[in-house]
Each structure stands twice: as structure tokens, then as C-alpha cells.
Coordinates of C-alpha atoms in Angstrom, one line a residue:
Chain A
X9 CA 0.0 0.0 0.0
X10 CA 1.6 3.3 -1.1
X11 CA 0.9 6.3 1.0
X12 CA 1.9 10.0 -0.2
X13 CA 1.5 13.5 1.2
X14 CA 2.7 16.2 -1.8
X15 CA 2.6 19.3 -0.9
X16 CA 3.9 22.4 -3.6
X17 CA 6.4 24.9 -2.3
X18 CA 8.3 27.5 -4.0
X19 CA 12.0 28.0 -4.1
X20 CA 10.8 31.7 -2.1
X21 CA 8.8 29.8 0.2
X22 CA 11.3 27.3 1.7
X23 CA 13.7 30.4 2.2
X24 CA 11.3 32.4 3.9
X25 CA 10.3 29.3 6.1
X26 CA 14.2 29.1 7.6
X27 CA 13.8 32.7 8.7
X28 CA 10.1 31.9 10.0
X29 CA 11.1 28.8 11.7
X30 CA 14.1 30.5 13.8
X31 CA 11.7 33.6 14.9
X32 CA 8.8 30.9 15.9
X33 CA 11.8 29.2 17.7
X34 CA 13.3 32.5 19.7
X35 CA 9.8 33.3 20.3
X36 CA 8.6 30.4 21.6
X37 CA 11.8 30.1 23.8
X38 CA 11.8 33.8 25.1
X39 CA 8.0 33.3 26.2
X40 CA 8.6 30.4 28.3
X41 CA 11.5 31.9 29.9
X42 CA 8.8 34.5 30.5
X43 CA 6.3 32.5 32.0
X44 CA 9.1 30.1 34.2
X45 CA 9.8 33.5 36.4
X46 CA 6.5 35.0 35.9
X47 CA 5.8 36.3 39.6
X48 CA 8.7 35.2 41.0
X49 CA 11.1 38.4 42.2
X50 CA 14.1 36.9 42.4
X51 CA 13.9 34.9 39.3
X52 CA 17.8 35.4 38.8
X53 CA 18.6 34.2 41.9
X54 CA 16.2 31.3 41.0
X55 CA 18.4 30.7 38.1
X56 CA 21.8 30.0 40.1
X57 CA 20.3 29.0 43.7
X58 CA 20.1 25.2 42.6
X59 CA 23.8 24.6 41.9
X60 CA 25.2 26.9 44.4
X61 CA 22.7 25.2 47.0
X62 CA 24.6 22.3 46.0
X63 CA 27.8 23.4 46.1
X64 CA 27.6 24.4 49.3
X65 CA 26.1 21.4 50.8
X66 CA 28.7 19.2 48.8
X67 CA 31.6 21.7 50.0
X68 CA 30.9 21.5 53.6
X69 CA 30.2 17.7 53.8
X70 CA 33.2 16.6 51.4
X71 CA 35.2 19.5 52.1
X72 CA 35.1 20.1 55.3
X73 CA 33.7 16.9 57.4
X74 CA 35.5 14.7 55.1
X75 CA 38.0 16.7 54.7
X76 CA 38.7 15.4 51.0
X77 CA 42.3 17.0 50.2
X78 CA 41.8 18.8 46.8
X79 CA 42.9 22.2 46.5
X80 CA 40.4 24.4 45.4
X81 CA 37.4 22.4 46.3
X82 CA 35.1 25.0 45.9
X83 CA 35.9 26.2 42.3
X84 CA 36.7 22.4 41.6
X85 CA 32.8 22.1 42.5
X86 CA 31.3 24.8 41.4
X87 CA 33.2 24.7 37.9
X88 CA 31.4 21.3 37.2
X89 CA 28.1 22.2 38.8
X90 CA 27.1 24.8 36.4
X91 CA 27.8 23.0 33.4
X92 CA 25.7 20.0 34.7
X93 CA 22.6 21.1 36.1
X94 CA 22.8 22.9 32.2
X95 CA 23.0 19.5 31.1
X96 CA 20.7 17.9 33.2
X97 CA 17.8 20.4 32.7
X98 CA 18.0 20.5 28.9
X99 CA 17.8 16.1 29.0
X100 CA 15.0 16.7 31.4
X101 CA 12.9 19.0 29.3
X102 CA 14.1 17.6 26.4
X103 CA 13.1 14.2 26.9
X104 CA 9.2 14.9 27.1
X105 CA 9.0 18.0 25.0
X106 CA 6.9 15.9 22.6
X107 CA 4.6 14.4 24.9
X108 CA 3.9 17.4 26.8
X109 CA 3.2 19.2 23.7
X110 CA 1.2 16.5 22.4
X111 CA -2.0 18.6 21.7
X112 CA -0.2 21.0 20.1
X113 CA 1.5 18.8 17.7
X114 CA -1.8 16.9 16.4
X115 CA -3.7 20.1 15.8
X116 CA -0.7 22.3 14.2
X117 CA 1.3 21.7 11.8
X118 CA 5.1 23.2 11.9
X119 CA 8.9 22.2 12.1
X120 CA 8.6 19.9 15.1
X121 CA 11.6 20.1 15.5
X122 CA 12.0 23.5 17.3
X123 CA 10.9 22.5 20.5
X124 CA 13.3 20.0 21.3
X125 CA 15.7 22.9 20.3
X126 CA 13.6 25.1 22.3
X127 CA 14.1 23.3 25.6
X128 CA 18.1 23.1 24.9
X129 CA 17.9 26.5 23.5
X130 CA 16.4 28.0 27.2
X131 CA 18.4 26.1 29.5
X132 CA 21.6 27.5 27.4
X133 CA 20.5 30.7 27.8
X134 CA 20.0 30.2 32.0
X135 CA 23.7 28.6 31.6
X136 CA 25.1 31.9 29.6
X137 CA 23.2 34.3 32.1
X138 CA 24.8 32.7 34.9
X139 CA 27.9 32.2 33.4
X140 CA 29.7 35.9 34.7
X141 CA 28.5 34.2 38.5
X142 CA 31.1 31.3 38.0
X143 CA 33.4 33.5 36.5
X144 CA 33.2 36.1 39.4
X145 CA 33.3 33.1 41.9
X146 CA 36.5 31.6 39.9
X147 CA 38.3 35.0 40.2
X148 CA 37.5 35.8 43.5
X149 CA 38.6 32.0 44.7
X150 CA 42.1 33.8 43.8
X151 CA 42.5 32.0 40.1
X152 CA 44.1 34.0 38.1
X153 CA 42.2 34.5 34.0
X154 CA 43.7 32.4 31.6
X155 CA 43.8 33.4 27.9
X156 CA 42.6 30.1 27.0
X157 CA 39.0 31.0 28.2
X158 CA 38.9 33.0 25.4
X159 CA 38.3 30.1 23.1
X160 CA 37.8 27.6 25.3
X161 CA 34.4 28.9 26.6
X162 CA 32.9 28.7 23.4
X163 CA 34.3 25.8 22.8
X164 CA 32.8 23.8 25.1
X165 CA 29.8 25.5 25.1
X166 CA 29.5 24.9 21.5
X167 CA 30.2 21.0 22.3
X168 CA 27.9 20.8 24.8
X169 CA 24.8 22.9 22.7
X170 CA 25.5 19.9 20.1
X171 CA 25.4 17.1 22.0
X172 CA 22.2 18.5 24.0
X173 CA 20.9 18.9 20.6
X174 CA 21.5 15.3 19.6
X175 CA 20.8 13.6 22.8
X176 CA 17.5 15.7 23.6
X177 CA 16.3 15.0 19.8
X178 CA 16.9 11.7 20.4
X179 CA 15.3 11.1 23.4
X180 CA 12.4 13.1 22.7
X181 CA 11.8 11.2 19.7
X182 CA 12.0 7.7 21.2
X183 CA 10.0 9.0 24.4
X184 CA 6.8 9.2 22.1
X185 CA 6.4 6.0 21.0
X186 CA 8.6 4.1 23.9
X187 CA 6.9 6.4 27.4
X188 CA 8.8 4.3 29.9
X189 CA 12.3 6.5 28.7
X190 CA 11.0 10.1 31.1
X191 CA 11.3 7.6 34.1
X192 CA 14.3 6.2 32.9
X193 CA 16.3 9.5 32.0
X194 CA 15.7 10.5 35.7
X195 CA 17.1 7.3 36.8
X196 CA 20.3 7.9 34.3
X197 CA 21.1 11.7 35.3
X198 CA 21.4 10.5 39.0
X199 CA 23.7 7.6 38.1
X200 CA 25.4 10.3 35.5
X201 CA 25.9 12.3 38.1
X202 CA 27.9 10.1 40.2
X203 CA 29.5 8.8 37.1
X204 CA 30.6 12.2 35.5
X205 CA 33.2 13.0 38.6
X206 CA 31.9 16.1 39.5
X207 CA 32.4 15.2 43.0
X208 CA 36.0 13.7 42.8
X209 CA 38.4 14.4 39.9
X210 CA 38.7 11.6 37.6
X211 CA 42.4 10.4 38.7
X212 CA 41.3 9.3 42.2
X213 CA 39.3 7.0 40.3
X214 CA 40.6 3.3 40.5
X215 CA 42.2 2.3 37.2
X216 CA 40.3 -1.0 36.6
X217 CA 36.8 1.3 36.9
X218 CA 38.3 4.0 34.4
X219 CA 37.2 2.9 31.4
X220 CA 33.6 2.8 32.3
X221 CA 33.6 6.6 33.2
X222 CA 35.7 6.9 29.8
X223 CA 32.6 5.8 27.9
X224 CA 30.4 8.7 29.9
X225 CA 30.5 11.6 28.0
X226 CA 29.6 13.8 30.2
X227 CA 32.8 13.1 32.3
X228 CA 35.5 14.2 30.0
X229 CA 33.5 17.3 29.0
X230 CA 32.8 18.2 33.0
X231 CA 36.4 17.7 33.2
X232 CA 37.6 19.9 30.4
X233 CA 35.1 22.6 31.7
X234 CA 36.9 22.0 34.9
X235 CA 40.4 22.4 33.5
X236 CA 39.6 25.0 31.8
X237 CA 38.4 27.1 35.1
X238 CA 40.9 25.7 37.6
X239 CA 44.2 25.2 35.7
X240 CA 43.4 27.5 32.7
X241 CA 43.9 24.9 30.0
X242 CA 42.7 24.5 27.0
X243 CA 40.5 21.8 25.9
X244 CA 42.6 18.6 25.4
X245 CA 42.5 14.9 23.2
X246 CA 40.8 13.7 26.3
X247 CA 37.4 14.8 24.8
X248 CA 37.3 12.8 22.4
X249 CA 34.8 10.6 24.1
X250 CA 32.6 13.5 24.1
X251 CA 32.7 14.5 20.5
X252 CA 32.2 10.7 19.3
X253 CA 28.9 10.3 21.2
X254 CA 27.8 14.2 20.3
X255 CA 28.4 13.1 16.8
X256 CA 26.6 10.1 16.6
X257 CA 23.7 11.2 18.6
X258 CA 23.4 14.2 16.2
X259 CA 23.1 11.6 13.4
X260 CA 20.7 9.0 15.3
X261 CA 18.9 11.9 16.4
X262 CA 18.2 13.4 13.5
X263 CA 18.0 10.5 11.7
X264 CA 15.1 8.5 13.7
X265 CA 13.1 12.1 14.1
X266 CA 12.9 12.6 10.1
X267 CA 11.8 9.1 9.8
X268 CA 9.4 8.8 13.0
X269 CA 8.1 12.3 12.4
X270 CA 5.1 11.9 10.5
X271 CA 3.7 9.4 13.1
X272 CA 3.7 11.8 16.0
X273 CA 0.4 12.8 15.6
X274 CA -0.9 9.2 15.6
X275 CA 1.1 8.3 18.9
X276 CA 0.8 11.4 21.0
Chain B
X11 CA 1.2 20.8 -13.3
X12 CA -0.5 23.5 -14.6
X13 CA -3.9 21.0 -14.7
X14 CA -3.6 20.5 -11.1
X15 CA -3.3 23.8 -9.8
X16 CA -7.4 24.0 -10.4
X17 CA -7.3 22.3 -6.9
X18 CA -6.2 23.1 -3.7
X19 CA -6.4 19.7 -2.1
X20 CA -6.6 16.6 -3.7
X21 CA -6.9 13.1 -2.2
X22 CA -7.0 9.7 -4.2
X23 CA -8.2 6.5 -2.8
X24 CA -6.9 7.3 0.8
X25 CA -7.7 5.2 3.8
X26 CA -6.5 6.0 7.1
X27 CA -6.2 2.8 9.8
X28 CA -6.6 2.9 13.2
X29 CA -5.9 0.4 16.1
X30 CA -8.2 -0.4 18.5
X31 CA -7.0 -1.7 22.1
X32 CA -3.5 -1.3 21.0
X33 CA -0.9 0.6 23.8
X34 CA 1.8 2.4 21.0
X35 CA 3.5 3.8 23.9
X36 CA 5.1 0.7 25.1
X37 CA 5.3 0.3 28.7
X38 CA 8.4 -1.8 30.1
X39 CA 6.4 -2.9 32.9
X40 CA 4.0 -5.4 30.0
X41 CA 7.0 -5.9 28.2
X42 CA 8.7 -7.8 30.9
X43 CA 5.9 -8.9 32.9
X44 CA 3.6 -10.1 30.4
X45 CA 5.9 -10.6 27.3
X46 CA 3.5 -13.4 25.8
X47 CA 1.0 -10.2 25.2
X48 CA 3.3 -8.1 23.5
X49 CA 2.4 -9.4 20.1
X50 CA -1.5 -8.9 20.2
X51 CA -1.0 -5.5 21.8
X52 CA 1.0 -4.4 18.8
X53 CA -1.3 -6.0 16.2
X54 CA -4.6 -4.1 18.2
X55 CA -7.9 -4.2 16.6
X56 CA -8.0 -2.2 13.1
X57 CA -10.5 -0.1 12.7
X58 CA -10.4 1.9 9.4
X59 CA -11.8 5.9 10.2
X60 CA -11.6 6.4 6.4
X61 CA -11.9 4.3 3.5
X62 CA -11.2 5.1 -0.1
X63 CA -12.2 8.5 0.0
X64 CA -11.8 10.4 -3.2
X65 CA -11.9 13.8 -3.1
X66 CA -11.3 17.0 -5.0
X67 CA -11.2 20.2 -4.1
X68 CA -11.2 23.6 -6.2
X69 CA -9.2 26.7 -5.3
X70 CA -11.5 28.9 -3.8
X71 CA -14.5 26.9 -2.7
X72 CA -16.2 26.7 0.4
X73 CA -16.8 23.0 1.4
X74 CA -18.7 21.9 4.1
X75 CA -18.5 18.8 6.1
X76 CA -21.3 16.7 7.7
X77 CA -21.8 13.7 9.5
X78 CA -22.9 12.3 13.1
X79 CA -20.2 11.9 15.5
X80 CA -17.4 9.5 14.6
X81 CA -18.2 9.3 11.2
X82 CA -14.5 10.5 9.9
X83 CA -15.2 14.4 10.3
X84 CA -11.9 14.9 12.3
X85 CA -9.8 12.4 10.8
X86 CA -10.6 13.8 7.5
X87 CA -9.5 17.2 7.8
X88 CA -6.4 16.0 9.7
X89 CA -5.5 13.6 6.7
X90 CA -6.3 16.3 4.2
X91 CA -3.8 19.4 5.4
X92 CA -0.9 16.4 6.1
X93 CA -1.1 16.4 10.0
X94 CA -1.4 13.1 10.2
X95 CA -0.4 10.7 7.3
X96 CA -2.6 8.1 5.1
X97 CA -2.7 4.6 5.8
X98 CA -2.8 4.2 2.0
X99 CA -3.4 6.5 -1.2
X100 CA -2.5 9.9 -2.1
X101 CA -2.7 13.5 -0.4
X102 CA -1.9 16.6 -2.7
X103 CA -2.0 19.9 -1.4
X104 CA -1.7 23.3 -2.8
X105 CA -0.8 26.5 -0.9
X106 CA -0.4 27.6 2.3
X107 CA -3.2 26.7 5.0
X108 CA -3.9 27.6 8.8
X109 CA -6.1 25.1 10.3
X110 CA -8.1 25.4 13.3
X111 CA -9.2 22.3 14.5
X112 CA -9.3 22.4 18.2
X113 CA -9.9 26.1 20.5
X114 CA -6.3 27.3 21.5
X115 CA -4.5 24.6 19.9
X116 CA -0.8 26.5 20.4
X117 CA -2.4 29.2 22.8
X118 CA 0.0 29.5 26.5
X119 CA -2.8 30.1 29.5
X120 CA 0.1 32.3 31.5
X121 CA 0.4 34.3 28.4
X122 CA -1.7 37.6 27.6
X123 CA -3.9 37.3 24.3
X124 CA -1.8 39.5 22.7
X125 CA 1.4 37.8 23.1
X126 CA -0.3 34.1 22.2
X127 CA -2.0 35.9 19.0
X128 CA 1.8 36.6 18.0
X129 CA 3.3 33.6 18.4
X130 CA 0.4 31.5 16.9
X131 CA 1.3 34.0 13.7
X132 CA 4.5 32.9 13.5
X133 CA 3.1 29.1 14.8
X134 CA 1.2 29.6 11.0
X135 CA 4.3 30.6 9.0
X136 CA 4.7 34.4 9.3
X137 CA 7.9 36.0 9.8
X138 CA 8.4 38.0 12.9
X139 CA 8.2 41.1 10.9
X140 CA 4.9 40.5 9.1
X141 CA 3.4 39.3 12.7
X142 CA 4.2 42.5 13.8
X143 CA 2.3 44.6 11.0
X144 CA -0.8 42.3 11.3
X145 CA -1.3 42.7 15.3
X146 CA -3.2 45.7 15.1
X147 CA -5.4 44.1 12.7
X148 CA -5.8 40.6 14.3
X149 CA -6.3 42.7 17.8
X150 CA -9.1 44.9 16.4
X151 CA -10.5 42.2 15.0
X152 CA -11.0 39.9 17.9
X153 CA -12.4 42.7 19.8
X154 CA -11.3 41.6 23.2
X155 CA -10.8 45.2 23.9
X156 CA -8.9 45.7 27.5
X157 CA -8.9 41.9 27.6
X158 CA -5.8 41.2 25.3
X159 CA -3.7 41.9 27.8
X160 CA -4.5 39.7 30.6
X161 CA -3.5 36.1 30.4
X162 CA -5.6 33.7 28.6
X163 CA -6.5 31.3 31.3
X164 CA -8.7 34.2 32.0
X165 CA -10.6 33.6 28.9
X166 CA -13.6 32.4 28.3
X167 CA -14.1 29.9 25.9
X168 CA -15.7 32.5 23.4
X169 CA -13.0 34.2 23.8
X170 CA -10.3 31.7 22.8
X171 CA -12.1 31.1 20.0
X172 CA -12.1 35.2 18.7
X173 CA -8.5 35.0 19.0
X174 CA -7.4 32.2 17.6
X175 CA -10.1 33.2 14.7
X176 CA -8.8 36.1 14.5
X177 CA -5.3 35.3 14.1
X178 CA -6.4 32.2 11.5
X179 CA -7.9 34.5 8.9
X180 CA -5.6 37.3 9.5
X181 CA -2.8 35.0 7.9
X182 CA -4.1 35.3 4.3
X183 CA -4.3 31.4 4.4
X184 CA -4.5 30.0 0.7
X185 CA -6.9 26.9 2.3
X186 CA -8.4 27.6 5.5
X187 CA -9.3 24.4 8.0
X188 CA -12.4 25.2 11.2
X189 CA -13.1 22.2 12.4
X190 CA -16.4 23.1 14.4
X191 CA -15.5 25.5 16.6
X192 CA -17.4 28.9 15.1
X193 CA -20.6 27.8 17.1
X194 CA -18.7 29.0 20.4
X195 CA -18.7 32.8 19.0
X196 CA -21.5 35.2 19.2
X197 CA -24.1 36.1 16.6
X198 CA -22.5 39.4 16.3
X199 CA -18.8 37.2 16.1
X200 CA -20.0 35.0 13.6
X201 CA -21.8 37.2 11.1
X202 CA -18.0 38.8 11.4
X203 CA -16.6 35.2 10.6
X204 CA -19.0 35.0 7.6
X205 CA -17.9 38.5 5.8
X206 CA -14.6 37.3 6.5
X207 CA -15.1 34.0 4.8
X208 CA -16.5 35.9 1.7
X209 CA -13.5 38.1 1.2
X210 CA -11.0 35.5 1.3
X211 CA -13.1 33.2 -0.9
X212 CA -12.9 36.4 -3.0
X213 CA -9.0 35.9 -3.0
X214 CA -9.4 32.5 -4.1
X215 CA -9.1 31.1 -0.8
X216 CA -10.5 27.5 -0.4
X217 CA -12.3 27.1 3.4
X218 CA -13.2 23.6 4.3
X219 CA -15.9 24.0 7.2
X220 CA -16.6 21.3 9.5
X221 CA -20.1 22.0 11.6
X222 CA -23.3 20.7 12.5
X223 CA -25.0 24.0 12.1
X224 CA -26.4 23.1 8.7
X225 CA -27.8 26.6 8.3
X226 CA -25.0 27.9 8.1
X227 CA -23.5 25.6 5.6
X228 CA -26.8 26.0 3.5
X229 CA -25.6 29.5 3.2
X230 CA -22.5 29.9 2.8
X231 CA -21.2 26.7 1.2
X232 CA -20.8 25.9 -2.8
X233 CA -20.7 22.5 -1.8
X234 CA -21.3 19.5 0.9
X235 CA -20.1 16.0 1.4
X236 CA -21.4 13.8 4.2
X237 CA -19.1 11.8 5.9
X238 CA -20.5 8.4 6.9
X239 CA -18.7 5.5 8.6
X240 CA -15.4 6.9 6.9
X241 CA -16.7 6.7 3.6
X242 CA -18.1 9.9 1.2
X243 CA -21.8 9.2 1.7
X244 CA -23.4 12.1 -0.3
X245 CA -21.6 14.6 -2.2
X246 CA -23.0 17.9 -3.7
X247 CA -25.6 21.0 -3.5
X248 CA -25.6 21.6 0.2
X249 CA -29.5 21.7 0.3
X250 CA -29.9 18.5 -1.6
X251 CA -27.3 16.8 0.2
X252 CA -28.3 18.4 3.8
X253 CA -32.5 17.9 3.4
X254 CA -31.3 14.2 2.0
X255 CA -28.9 13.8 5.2
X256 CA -32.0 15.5 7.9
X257 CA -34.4 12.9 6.2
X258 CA -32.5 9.9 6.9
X259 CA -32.0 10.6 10.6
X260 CA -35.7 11.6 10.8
X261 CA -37.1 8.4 9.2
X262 CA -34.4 6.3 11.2
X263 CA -35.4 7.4 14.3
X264 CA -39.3 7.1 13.8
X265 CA -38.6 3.2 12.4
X266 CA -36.7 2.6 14.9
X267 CA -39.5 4.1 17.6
X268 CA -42.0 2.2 16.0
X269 CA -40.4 -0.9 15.9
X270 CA -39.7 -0.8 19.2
X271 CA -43.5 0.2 20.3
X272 CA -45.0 -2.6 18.4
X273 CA -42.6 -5.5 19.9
X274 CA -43.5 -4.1 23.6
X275 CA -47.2 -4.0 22.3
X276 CA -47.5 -7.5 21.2
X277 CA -45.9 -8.6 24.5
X278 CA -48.3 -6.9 26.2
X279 CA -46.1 -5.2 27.8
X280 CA -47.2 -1.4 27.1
X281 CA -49.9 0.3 29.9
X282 CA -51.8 2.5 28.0
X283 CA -51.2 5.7 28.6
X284 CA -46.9 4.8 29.8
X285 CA -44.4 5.9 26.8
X286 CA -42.1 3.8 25.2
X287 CA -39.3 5.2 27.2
X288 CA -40.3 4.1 30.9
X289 CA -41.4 0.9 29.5
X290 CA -38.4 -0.5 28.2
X291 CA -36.2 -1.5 30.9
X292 CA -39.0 -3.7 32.5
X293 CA -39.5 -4.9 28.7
X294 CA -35.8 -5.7 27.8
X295 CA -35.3 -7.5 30.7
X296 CA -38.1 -10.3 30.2

């Protein structure tokens, strides 16, 4: 049984509809910032109270009960905190951005994929705003500005927008047609989070157990973000786990949403 | 093809199948607990919502839809502007459309109107800086006055409907898609609707109308197909096809009455003066 939608669109048209898709996707992203703080008078503070709460707690427990002997602790928290809860809240929202938006997607048609990229798109821009905090924290912790920050900020948060892109295409895709996945990514972020040595720096960890945290991408990129702040150096070969799996989740990701896409409205 | 650009929406032989009883979103829970059903919950119950339909329609008519409830009314317009895709046979489509087939479909409660009236423009394929000329316009239109500036889970449900009217015409859609939701307006609001329709049909716009206020569709529609058990049941002038459509449900429900009356009668079951209504659980049951 053949089935075909055609559809007749001018060369003017599918130019125009790039420019309209990326002002449907800043607008829909700047609204829901909007809405998110809506009310709330300290919505800036909202935005960095989560992983300096953290910080804190995992300072003075580690730190200072503990007494786990890393110089720096604070900034060797703090310089991994920000970059994951920006992770961590872009998977989140990511994951069921097309369940949630079900009603929308089987009544409207437009390029579905904007709101994955819309749920990566504003937690970035949280990450960005909160960016100059770590950076004031860094420099008042007595660490010096490298010049490598110059290129290796945008660096990794290029690296990192990608393979939030990938993974949160990805998972949002699967997540309509296979629901258990929301449940599951919650599970995985915790373990990720234990796994992505954010709390201890990689070389403490036991040799036999470091290629398991090899294959985690998150851990090399948490640890170049982390080298970056603390020792001022530039992103290294370690990384490469990280641009393999940001790679081939692009591909997967975009490749099973172009293919699944057209049954959305059937599943949701 | 020149030939084809007669018709804004074209669909050949298509049939859309549903499943019945079947769980798409698989759960791991059934999957581990109760592999053996995995297969039957996959396979599901078909149940075809359209079958074969055939249908062509010509820039810049106004087509109504009719049919009882579940007859293929939904799924129809969905298939038709590509939201959701044909089990088998063709969908061609020509030109831009906007589509309203549910009230707010795209519309943010926390948001004013006026904000959620620009981004379901660009939601429709404007640019940013054509949203922007049209607000006055779409605002004025919907007449929600002070209104457009609270948020919309304020609204009432006429008043959802306004806006996201008002925004849908506003457009300058080449096919237009209102799947019953107009009756929600006003008289005033509607009659507003109406001139609307007639200047866009003007620009050649096609509107395809889904409602059961046949009044309005012997008014304002060049044409009207009745949808029945997901196949084109009638298919022409909207009086013929509309008296044709009232006169089957009339006679149907008076056989069906009288049917009913007689088998309680020759059981001897129906007091004199009691109607057919208070007698019939007492009568079913013996």
C-alpha cells in the first residue's frame, strides 16, 4: 500500500520558512522563559540557587567533614556544577517536549523540531546568564584569568549545545512511541551524576573502573570545563569521548526524528 | 502541473487505519511482565476511520462537512492538510493553510492574548516582521478590547475562539481548516466570521468547514459531502445533500421508535397511557 502526502512549495517559500522557523523558535523560547519567572522576584537568583545550594552542601560535607584534600574544592565544585545542572535540565525537558506538547503537535502543523531545540535552546541561555557568576566566583577564589578561556568557553559550550541537541532529539523522539524513557532518563542523570566526577576528579578514580567513566561523555566534558576554570587549559584529546557520542547522537537523532516524524500525531 | 493547480487539495483513494485496544506507547512494565502479550498489543484491533475517499477540491470553494459523530469528520480534515499521514493512497496539497481544529490549539494560558496571538502567527508561518504589521489588525479584529492583555487562562471559551479566529484569517491562508468551533462565537462574532469568509473566498481562498449548524452551511457553502462510517456518503448541493442527510435521521429514528412500540405492544407489555421510554427496561429485561 503506497501512501503519499505532496505538498507544492516555492523555491521563495522554503527560504522564507528558515527565517520563520528560527523567529517561531526564539519566540517560543523567550516566552517560556517569561512565563518560568513570571511572579517570581528573584527569578535570577532562582536561576543560580540550585547549583550553588549544591555546592555548598557538597563543600561543607566533602570539604570540610571529610576533609577530602583537593585544593580548590570550591571552584573544583562549582566549575562542574554549572555545566551539569545545564545538562541535566536540557535532558530533562528535552526528553518529554513531545509528549507534553502532544495537543499541540496533532492540531498544528510546523517544524517539530524547534521544541526540542527550544528546551536546549532556554536552559543555554540560564547557563550563559549565569555564566559571569562562576566567573566572578573563579576569580574571587584567587584564580588567576587564563587566555585560554577566550576560546575555550565557546568551545565547550558549542560542544555541549551539540550534544544537548543530539541527545534531547533523540530522546524526545524515542519517548513518544517508547513512554517508559522520562522515568528512565531521571534514573540515568542520577547515576550520571555520580559517574561524570563532578564530585571527585577523575584520577582518584581506580584504574580497573576508568574505562567505564571513559565511555560517559559527560565526564570528559565536566572535566575539560573543569580544567579550563581551575588550571586555565585548553580543551585537550581527552574529549574525544565526548565529541564521538555528540556526533553520533546528532546523526541517530536526527535520523530517527525525520523518519518517526510523521507518526507523531498518531502516537501522541 | 499547470492542470492540477485548479485544486487546492486533492486526495485519491486514501484510507487511514486505526488500532483499536493497542498501547503504542510501550510500557516496560507489559514488556517484561507479560511478554506473551506483547504481540496482540501491537497487532490491536484495526479499525479503518476512512476508507477510499476520493476527493477533490477547487481553489476557492467553500466545502462543508457533515456527518454524526465518529463518522470520519476529524480524521478527514487532519488527513487532508498532512497532519497526520494516510494509511494508504494519495494527499496533494496546494498552498499555504492555517487550520483550526481544536480552540487554542498553540495558545500558553500564562500568556496575555496579545502575546499568544503573535506567536500562533509565526506558529502559521509568518515572519516575525509580518506578525508585527498584522497585530493591530488581528487585535481589532477579535475585539477583546482591555482583555488582550491579561493572560488567557482568563478567557472564556468565546474568547479563545475570537482570538485564535482572529489570528487564522488574518494570515491570508490559501486553504483555511475550522473544524467546528465557530458555534462557540456570538451572533454578532460569527456574522463577522462570515464576511470574512466571503472576502478571502474572493482571493481565491479555499475554506473547508466542518459544523453541524447546517444553516450555516446552506448559506454559505458551494458544496457539501457527508461523511459516513469513513466513507463519502453524499456529495453535492448543500440543500440536496443536507435535506437528504435531515431525512434519513428523521425516518431512522421514527422506524426505529415504532419498531420498538409494536414488539413491547405484542408482548403486552405497554400500559396505556406509559411511553415507550419508561417501559423499556422492564420490557428488555423479560
Amino acid at each position: 500500500m503506497a501512501a503519499t502526502i505532496t505538498r507544492t512549495t516555492s523555491a521563495t517559500d522554503l527560504l522564507r520558512s528558515v527565517s520563520t522557523t528560527w523567529d517561531l523558535l526564539l519566540a517560543i523560547t523567550l516566552r517560556d522563559i517569561r512565563v518560568r519567572y513570571q511572579g517570581t522576584v528573584l527569578s535570577f537568583i532562582w536561576w543560580i540557587a540550585r547549583p550553588l545550594t549544591l555546592g555548598t552542601v557538597l563543600y561543607f560535607a566533602l570539604g570540610k567533614v571529610l576533609r577530602i584534600d583537593i585544593p580548590n574544592y570550591s571552584v573544583f565544585l562549582l566549575s562542574a556544577l554549572f555545566p551539569w545542572f545545564w545538562f541535566a535540565g536540557s535532558i530533562q525537558q528535552a526528553t518529554g517536549i513531545f509528549v507534553s506538547n502532544g495537543g499541540l503537535l496533532k492540531k498544528v502543523r510546523f517544524p517539530k523540531l524547534i521544541l526540542p531545540l527550544s528546551a536546549v535552546l532556554f536552559n543555554t541561555s540560564q547557563f550563559l546568564l549565569t555564566l559571569p557568576i562562576l566567573i566572578g566566583f573563579v576569580l574571587v577564589a584567587g584564580i588567576s584569568p587564563s587566555t585560554a578561556w577566550i576560546l575555550g568557553i565557546p568551545a565547550l559550550i558549542a560542544l555541549q549545545f551539540l550534544l544537548l541537541v543530539g541527545l534531547g532529539t533523540l530522546l524526545a523522539t524515542l519517548n513518544v512511541f517508547f513512554r517508559d524513557l522520562g522515568p528512565m532518563v531521571e534514573v540515568a542523570l542520577l547515576l550520571l551524576f555520580y559517574l561524570s566526577a563532578i564530585i571527585f576528579p577523575l584520577d582518584l578514580v581506580p584504574d580497573e573502573f576508568r574505562p567505564v567513566l571513559a565511555l560517559n561523555p559527560v565526564a570528559p566534558l565536566i572535566d575539560a570545563w573543569r580544567n579550563l576554570f581551575l588550571h586555565g587549559e585548553f580543551v585537550d584529546g581527552a574529549i574525544w569521548p565526548a565529541l564521538v557520542i555528540t556526533a553520533a547522537s546528532l546523526a541517530l537523532g536526527l535520523y530517527l526524528f525525520n523518519k518517526l516524524e510523521r507518526h507523531f500525531a498518531d502516537a501522541l | 502541473m499547470p492542470s492540477e493547480q485548479r485544486y487546492a487539495i486533492r486526495l485519491k483513494d486514501v484510507s487511514k487505519r486505526y488500532f483499536l485496544n493497542r498501547t503504542t506507547p510501550l510500557h516496560l512494565q507489559d514488556m517484561i511482565m507479560k511478554p506473551w502479550t506483547i504481540r496482540s498489543r501491537l497487532a490491536g484491533e484495526a479499525f479503518w476511520a476512512l476508507q477510499d475517499v476520493s476527493l477533490d477540491v477547487p481553489r476557492g470553494e467553500i466545502l462543508g462537512v457533515i456527518g454524526v459523530n465518529g463518522s470520519g469528520k476529524s480524521t478527514l480534515l487532519r488527513t487532508m492538510v498532512g497532519l497526520s499521514p494516510p494509511t494508504s493512497g494519495t494527499v496533494s496539497i496546494h498552498g499555504r493553510y492555517a487550520a483550526l481544529l481544536e480552540l487554542g490549539a498553540g495558545f500558553h494560558p500564562s500568556v496575555t492574548g496579545r502575546e499568544n496571538a503573535y506567536v500562533n502567527a509565526l506558529f502559521m508561518g509568518l515572519s516575525k516582521k509580518r506578525a508585527r504589521e498584522l497585530m493591530p489588525k488581528i487585535l481589532e479584529f477579535s475585539g477583546l478590547g482591555k482583555f488582550i492583555d491579561q493572560p488567557m487562562r482568563t478567557y472564556s471559551t468565546g474568547m479563545y475562539v475570537r482570538l485564535g479566529f482572529a489570528v487564522a484569517v488574518h494570515v491570508k491562508p490559501e486553504i483555511l481548516v475550522i473544524d467546528e468551533i465557530l458555534a462557540v462565537g456570538d451572533a454578532d462574532f460569527q456574522q463577522k466570521c462570515f464576511d470574512h469568509f466571503a472576502e478571502l473566498k474572493q482571493q481565491s481562498a479555499t475554506i473547508i468547514l466542518v459544523t453541524h449548524n447546517v444553516g450555516t452551511l446552506r448559506e454559505f457553502a458551494d458544496r457539501v459531502i457527508l461523511m459516513e462510517a469513513g466513507q463519502i456518503a453524499d456529495d453535492g448541493d448543500p440543500d440536496a445533500v443536507i435535506d437528504k442527510y435531515m431525512m434519513n435521521r428523521l425516518t431512522a429514528s421514527d422506524a426505529t421508535q415504532r419498531v420498538f412500540r409494536r414488539s413491547l405492544e405484542a408482548q403486552g407489555l405497554l400500559p396505556e397511557e406509559a411511553t415507550a421510554e419508561k417501559a423499556a427496561p422492564d420490557g428488555v429485561e423479560r
